[in-house]
Backbone as a ProteinNet text record, in pm:
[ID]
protein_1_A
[PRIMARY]
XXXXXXXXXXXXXXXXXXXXXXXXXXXXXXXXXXXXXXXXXXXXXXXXXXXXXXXXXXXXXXXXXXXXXXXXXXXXXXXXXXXXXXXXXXXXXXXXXXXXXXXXXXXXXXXXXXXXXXXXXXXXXXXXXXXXXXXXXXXXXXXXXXXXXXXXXXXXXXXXXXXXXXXXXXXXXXXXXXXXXXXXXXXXXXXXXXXXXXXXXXXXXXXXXXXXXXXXXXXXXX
[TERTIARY]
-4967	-4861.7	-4733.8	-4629.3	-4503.7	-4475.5	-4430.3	-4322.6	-4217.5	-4256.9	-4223.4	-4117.7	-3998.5	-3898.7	-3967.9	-3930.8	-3922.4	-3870.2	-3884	-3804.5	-3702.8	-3668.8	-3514.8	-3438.1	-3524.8	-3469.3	-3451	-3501.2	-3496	-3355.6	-3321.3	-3230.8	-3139	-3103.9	-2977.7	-2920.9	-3051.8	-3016	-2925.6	-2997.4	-2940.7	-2839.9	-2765.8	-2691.5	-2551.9	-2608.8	-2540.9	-2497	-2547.9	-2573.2	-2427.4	-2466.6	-2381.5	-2231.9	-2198.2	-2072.8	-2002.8	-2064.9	-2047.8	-1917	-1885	-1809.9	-1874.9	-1746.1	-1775.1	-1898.5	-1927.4	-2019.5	-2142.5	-2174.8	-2340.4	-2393.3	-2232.3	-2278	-2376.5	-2360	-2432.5	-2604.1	-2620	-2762.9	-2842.2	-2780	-2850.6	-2939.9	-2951.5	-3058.8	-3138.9	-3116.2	-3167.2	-3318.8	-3213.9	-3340.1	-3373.8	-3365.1	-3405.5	-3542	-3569.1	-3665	-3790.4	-3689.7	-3831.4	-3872.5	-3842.5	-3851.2	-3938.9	-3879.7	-3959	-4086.6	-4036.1	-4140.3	-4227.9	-4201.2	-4294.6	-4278	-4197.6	-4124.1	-4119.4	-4148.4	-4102.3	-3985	-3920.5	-3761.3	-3764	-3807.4	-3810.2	-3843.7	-3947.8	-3985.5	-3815.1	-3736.5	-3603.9	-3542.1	-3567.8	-3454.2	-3414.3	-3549.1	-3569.3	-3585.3	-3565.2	-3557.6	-3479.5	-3475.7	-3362.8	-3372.3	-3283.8	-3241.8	-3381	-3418	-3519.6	-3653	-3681.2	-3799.4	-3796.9	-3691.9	-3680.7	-3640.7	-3741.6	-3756.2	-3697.4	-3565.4	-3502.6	-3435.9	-3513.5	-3496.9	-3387.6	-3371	-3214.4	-3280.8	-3374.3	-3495.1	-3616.1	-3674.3	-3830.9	-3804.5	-3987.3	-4025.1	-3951.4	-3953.6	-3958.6	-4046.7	-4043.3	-4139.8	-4048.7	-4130.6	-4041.1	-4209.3	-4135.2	-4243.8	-4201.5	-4260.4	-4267.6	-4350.1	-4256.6	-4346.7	-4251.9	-4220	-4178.5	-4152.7	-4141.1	-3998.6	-3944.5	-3837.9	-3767.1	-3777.5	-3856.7	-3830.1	-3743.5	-3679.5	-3581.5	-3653.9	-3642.4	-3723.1	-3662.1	-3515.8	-3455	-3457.5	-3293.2	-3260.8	-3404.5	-3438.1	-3499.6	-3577.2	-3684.5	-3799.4	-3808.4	-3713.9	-3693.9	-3649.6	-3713.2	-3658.2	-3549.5	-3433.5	-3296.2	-3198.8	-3250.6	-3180.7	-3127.4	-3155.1	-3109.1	-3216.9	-3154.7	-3206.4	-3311.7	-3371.7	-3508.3	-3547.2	-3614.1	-3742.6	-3833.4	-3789.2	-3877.9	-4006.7	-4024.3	-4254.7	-4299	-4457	-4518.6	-4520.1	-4580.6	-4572.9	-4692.1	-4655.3	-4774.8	-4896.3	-5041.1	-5177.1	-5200.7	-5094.4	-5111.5	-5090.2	-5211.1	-5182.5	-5009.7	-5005.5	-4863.6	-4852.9	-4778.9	-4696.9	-4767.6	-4850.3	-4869	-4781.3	-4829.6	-4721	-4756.9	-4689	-4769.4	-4659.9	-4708.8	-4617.8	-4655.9	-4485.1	-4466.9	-4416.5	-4452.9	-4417.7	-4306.6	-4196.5	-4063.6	-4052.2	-3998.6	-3952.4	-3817.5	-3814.3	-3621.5	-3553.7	-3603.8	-3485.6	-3444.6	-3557.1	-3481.7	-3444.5	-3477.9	-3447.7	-3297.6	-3252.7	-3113	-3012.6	-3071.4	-3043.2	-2991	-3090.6	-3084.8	-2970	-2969.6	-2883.1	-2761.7	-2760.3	-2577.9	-2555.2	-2657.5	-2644.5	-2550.2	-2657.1	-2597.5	-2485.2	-2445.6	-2324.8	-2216	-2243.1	-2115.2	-2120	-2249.4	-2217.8	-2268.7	-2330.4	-2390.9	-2482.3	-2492.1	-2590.1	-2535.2	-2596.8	-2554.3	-2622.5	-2575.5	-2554.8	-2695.6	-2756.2	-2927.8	-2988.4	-2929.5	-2988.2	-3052.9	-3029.4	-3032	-3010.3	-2999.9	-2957.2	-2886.5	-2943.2	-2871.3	-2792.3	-2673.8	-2628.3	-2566.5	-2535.6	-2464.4	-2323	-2243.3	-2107.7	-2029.7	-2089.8	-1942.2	-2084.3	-2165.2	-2251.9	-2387.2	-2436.9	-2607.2	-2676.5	-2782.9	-2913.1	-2864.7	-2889	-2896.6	-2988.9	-2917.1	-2998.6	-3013	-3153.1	-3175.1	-3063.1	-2978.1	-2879.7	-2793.9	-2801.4	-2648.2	-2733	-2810.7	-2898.5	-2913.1	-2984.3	-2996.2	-2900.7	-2753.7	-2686.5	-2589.7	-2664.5	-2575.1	-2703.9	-2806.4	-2964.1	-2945.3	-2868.1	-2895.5	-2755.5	-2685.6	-2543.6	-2599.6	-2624.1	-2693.9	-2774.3	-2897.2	-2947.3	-2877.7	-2781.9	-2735.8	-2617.3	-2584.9	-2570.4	-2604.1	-2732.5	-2850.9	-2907.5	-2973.9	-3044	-3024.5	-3068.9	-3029.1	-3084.6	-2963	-3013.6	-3148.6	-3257.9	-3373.7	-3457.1	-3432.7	-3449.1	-3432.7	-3319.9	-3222.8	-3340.3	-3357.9	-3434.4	-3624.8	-3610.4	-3760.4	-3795	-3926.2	-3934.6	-3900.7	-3870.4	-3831.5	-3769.3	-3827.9	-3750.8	-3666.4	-3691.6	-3646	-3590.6	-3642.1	-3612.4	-3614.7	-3565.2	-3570.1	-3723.3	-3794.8	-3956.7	-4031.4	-3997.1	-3996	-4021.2	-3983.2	-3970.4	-4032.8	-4104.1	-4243.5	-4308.7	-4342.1	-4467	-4451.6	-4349.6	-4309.3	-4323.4	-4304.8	-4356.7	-4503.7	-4561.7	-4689	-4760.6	-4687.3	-4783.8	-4769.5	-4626.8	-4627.7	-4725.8	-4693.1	-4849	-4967.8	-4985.3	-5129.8	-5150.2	-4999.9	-5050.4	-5035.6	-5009	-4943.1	-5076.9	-5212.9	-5278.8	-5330.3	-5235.1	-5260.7	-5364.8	-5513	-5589.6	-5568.8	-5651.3	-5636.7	-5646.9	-5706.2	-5681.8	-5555.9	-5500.6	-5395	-5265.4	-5278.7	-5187.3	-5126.8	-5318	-5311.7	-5211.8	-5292.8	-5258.7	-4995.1	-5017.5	-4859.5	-4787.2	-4849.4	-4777	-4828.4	-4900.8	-4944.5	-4987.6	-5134.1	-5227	-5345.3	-5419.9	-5578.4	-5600.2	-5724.5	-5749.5	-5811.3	-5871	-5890.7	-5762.5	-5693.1	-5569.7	-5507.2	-5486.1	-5422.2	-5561.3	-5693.3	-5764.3	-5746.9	-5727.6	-5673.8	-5547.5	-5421.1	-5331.8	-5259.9	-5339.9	-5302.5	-5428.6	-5500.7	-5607.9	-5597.1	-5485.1	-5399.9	-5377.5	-5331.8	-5281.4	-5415.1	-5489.3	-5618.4	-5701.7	-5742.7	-5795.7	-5761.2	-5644.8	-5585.5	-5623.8	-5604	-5674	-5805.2	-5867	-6014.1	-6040	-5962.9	-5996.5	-5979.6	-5874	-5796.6	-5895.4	-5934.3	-6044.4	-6161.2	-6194.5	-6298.9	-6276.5	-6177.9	-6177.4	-6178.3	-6111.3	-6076.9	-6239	-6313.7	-6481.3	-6557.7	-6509.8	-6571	-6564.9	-6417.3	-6361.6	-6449.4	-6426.3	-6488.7	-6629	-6701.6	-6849	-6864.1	-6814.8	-6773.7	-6737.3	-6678.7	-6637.9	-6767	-6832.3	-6914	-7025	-7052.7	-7194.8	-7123.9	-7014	-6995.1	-7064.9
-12544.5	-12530.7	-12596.7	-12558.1	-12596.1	-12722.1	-12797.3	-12911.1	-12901.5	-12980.1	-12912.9	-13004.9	-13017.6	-13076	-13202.2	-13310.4	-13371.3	-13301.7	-13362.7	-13325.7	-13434.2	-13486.4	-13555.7	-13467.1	-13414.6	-13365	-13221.8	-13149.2	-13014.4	-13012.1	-13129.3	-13144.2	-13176.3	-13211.7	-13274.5	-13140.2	-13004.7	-12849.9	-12814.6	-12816.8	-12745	-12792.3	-12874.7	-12919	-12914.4	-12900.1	-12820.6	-12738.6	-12669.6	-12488.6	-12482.5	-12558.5	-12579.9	-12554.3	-12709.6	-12682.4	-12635.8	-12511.7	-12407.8	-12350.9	-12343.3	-12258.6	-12142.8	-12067.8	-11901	-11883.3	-11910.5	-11824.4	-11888.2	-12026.8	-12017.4	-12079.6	-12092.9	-12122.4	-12050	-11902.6	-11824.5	-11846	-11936.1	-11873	-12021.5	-12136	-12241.8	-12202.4	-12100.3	-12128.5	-12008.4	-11940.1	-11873.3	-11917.7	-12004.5	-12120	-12196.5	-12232.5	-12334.8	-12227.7	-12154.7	-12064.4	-12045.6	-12080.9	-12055.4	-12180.5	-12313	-12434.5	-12505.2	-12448.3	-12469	-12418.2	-12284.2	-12197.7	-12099.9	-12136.8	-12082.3	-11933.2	-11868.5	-11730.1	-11724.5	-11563.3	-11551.9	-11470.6	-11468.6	-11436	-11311.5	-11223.3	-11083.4	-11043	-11159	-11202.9	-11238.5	-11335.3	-11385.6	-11249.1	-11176.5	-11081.6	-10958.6	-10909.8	-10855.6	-10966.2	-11066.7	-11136.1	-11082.5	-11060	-11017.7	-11066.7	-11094.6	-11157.8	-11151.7	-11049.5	-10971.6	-11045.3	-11107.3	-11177.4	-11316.4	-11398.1	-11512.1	-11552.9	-11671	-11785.8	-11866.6	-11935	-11977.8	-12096.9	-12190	-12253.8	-12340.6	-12385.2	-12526.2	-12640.3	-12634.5	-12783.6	-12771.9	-12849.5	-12823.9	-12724.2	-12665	-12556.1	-12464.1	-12356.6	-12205	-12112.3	-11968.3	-11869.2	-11788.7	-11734.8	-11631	-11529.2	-11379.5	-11312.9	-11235.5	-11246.6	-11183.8	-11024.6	-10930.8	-10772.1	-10697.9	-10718.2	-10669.6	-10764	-10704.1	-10727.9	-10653.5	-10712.3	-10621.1	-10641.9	-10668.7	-10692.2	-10623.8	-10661.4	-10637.5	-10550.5	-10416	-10362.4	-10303.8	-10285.6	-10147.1	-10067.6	-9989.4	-9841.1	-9709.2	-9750.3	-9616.4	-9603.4	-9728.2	-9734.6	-9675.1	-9676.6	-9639.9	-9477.4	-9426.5	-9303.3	-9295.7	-9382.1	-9341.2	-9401.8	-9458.1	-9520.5	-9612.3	-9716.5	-9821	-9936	-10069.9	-10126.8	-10238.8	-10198.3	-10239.1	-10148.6	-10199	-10118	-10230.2	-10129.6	-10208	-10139.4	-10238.7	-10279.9	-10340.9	-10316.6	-10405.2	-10581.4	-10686.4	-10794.2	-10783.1	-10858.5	-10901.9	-10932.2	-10859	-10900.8	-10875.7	-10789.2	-10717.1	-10597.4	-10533.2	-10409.9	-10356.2	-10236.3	-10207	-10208	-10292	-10305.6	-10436.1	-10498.9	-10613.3	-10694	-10840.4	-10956	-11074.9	-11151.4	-11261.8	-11379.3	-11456.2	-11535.6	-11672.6	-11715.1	-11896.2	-11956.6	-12086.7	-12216.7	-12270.1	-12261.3	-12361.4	-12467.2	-12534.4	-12713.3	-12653.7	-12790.7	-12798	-12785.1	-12854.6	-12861.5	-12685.7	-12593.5	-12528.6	-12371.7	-12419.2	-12354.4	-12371.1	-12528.5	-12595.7	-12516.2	-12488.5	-12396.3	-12246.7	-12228.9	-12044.9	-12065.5	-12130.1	-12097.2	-12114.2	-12247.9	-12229.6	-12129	-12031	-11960	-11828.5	-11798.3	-11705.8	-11735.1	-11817.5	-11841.4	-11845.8	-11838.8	-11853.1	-11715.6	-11663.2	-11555.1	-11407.9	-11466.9	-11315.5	-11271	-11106.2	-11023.5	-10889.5	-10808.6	-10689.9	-10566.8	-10459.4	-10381.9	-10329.2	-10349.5	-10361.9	-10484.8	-10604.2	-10707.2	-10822.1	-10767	-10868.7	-11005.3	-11130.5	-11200	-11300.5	-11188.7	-11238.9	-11149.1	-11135.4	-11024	-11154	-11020.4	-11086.3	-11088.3	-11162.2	-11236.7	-11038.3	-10952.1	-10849.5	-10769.7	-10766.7	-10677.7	-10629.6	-10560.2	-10516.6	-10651.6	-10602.6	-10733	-10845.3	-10951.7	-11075.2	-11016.9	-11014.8	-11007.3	-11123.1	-11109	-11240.5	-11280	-11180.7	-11255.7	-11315.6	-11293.2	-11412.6	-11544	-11513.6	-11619.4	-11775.7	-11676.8	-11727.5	-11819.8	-11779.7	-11816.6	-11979.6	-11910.1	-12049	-12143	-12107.4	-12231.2	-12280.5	-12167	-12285.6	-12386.3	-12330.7	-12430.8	-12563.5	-12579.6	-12645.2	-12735.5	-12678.9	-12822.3	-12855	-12799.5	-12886.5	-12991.7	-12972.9	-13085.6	-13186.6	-13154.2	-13278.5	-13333.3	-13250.7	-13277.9	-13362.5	-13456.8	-13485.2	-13378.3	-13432.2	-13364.4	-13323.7	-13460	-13428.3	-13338.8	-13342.6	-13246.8	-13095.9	-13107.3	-12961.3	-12887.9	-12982.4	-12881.7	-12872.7	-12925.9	-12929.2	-12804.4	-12809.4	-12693.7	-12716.4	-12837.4	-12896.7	-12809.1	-12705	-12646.9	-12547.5	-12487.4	-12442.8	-12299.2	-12232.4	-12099.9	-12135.4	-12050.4	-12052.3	-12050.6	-11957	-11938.7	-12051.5	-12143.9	-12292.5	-12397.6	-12336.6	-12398.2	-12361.5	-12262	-12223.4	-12285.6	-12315.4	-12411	-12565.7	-12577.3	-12720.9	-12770.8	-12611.1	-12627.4	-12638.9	-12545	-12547.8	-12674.1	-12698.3	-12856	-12978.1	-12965.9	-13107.1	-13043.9	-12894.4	-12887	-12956.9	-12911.2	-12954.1	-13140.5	-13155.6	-13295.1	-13382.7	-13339.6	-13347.2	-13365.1	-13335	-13295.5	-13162.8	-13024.5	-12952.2	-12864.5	-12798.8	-12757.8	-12609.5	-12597.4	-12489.5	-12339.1	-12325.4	-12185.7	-12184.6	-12295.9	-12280.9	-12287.5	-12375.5	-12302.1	-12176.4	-12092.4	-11977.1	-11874.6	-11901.6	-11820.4	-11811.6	-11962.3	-11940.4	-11923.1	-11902.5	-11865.9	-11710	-11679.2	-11548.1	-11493.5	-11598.8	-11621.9	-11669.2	-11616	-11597.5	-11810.1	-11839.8	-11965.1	-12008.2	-11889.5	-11911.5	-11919.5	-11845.6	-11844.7	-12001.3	-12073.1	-12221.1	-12275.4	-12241.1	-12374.8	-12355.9	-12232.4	-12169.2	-12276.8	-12232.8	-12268.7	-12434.7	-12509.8	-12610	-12716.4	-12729.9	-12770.1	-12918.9	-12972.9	-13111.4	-13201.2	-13062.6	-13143.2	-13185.4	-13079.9	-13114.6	-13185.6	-13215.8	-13306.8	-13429.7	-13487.4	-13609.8	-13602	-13485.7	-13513.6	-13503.4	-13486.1	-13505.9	-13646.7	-13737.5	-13861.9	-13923.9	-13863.5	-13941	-13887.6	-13755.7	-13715.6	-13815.3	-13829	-13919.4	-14073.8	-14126.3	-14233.1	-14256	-14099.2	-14090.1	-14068.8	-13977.7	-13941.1	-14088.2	-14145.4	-14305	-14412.6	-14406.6	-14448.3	-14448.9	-14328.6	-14265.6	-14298.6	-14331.6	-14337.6	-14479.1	-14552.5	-14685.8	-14740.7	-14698.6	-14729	-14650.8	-14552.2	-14530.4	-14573.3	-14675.1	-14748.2	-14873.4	-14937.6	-15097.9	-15095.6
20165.6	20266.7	20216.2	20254.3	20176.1	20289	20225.6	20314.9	20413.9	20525.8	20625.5	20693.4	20776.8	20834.7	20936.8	20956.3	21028.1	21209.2	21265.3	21380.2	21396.9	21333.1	21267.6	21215.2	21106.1	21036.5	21065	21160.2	21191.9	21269.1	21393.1	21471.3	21326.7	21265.1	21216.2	21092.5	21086.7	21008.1	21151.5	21255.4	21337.9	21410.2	21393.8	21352.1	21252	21139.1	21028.3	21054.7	21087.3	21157.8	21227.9	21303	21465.5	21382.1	21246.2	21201.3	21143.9	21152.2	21063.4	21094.4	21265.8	21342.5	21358	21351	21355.3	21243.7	21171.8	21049.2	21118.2	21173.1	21189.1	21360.2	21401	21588.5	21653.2	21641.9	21682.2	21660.5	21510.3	21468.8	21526.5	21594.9	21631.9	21695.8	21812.2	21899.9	21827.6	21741.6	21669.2	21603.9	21523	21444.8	21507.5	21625.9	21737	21772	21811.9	21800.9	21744.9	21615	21494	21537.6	21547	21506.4	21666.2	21756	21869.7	21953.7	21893.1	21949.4	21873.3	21696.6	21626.7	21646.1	21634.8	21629.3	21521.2	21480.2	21349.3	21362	21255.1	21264.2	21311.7	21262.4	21327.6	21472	21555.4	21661.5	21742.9	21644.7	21760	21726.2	21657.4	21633.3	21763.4	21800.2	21908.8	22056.9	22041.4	22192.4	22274.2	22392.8	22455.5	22602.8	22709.8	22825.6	22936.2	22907.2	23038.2	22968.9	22836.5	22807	22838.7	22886	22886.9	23009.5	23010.8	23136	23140.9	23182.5	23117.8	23246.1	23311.3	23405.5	23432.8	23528.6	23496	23425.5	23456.1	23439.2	23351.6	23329.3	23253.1	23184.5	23180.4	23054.6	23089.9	22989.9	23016.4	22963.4	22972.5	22891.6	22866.2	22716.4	22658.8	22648.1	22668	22692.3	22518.6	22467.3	22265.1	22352.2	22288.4	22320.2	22173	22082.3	21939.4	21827.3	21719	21584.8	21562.5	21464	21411.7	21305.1	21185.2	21054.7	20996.3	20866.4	20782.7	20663.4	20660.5	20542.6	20455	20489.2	20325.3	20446.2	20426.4	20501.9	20415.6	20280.6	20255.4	20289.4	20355.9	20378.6	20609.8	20633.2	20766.9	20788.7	20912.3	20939.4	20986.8	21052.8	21089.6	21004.3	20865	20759.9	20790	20896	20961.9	20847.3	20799.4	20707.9	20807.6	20909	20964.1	21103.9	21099.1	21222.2	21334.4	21425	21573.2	21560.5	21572.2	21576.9	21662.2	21706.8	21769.9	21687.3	21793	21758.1	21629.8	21549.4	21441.4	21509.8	21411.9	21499.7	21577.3	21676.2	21818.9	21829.9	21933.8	21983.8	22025.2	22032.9	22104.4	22183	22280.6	22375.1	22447.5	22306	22413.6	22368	22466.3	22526.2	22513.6	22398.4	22365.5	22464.1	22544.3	22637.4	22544.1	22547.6	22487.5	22549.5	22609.3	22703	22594.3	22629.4	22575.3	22621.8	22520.3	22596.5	22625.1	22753.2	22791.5	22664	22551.8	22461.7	22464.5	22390.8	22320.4	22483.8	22611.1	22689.9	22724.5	22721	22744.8	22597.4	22487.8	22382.2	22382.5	22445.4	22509.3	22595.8	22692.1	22813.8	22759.5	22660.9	22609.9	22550.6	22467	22359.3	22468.4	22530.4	22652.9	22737.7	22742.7	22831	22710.9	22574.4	22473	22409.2	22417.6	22350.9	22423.8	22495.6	22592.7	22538.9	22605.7	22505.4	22470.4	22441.5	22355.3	22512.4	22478.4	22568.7	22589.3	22518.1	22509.5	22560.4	22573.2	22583.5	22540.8	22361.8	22286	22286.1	22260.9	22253.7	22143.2	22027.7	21891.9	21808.5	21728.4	21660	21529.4	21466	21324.6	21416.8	21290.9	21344.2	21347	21244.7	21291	21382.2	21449.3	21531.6	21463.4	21499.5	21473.8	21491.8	21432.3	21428.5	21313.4	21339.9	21256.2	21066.7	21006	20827.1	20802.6	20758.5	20626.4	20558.2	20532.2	20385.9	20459.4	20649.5	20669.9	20688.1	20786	20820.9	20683.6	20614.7	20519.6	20374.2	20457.2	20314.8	20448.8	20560.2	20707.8	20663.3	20660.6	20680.6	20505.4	20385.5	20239.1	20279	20337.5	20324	20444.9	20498.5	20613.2	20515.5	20460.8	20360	20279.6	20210.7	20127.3	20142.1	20324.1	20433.4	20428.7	20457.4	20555.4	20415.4	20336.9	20234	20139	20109.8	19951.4	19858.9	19730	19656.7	19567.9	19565	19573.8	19654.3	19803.4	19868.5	19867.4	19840	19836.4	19705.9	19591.4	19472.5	19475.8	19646.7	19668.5	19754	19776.8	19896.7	20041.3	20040.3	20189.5	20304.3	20366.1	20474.4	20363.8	20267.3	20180.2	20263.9	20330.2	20412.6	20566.6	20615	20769.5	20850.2	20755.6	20813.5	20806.3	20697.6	20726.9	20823.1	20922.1	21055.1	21159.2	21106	21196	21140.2	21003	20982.8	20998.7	21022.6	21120	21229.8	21283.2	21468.6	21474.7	21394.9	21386.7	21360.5	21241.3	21203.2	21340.1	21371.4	21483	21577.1	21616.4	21750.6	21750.5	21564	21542	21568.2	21494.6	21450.4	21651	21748.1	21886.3	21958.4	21887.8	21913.9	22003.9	21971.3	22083.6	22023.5	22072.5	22070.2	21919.9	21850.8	21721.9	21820.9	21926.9	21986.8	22067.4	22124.3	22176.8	22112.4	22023.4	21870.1	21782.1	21787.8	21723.1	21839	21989	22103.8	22082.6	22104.3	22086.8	21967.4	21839.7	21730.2	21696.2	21784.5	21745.9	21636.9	21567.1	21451.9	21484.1	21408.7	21417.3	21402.9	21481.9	21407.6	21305	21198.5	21108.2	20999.8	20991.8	20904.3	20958.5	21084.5	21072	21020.1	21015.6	20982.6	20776	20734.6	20618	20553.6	20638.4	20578.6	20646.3	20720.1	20781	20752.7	20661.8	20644.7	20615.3	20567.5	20514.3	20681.4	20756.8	20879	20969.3	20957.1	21054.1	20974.4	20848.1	20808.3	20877.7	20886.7	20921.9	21071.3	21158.4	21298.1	21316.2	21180.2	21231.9	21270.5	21147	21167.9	21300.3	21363.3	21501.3	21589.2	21619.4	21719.7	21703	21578.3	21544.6	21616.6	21632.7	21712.6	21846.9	21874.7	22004.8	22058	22023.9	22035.6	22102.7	21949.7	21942	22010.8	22080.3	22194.5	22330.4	22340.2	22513.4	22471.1	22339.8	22381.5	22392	22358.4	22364.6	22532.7	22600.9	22696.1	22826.5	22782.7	22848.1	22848.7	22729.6	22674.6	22738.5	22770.4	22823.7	22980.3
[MASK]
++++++++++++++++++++++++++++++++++++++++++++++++++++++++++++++++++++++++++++++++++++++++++++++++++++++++++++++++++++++++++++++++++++++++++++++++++++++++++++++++++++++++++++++++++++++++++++++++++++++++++++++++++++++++++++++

């Protein structure tokens, strides 16, 4: 598994992001997304107003029912350089629902009140219109580490891409102690593939369950 952001350090990219101005304001709650709610980019790409819960207070839900991945105009039938799909791992037209924290709901709501949505309902576009590309995204999130980052950092894998930050969200779930099916359920992945590719992080909570186990039998034997 590649090396993954702090949540210091995730807030202080997005951040970066933020001072971008015009070139990367837009993509904060973007990557706030990936980073909170374990979205994959193609997942925020298709978000749009009518999926989101988006309260004054507390949690919210975002209801995931597509992507849009980025594939090449040749590889698409209306020569548009990506395509709407069902969600990854899921049937069509189902609906994978994610519990948001205030943070990244208090995120959304500014995002929408500064920038709106698209006549579809989108909630994200590139700075001149259409869907958000990897290559902008991507050239606001390298200028951003090489912000925050030192330069040791910067030539590490540290948060090296934006998708990055799903396996960040992922790992703090795990490490948060929140359950491996309720994990898989909100990142929309099998629990064999996190016990696969997260195997470093749950090692370390075996040990802590192990005390915690040891604990409660302890207190029920006094």
């Amino acid at each position: 598994m590649r090396s993954v952001a702090t949540p210091a350090q995730a807030r202080a990219l997005l951040d970066a992001v933020r001072a971008q101005g015009s070139r990367g304001a837009h993509l904060v709650a973007f990557f706030a997304c990936i980073y909170y709610a374990a979205l994959r980019p193609e997942e925020v790409s298709m978000l749009s107003a009518d999926q989101c819960d988006l309260p004054a207070e507390g949690w919210g839900r975002l209801m995931l029912a597509g992507s849009r991945p980025q594939v090449g105009s040749a590889w698409t039938d209306d020569g548009k350089p990506y395509e709407e799909r069902q969600l990854k791992h899921r049937a069509r037209r189902a609906v994978r629902p994610v519990p948001i924290p205030p943070v990244l709901v208090a995120l959304l709501r500014a995002h929408v009140d500064a920038f709106g949505t698209t006549h579809e309902g989108w909630l994200f576009t590139a700075v001149r219109g259409g869907p958000v590309r990897s290559q902008e995204y991507g050239a606001v999130w390298k200028e951003a580490r090489r912000k925050v980052l030192t330069s040791a950092q910067v030539a590490s894998p540290l948060a090296a891409i934006p998708y990055d930050l799903r396996h960040a969200c992922v790992s703090f779930w795990l490490r948060s102690g929140v359950s491996l099916a309720e994990t898989a359920r909100r990142a929309g992945q099998s629990v064999a593939v996190l016990q696969r590719y997260y195997a470093k992080v749950l090692d370390g909570e075996e040990e802590r369950m192990n005390a915690l186990i040891e604990q409660g039998l302890a207190e029920h034997e006094a």
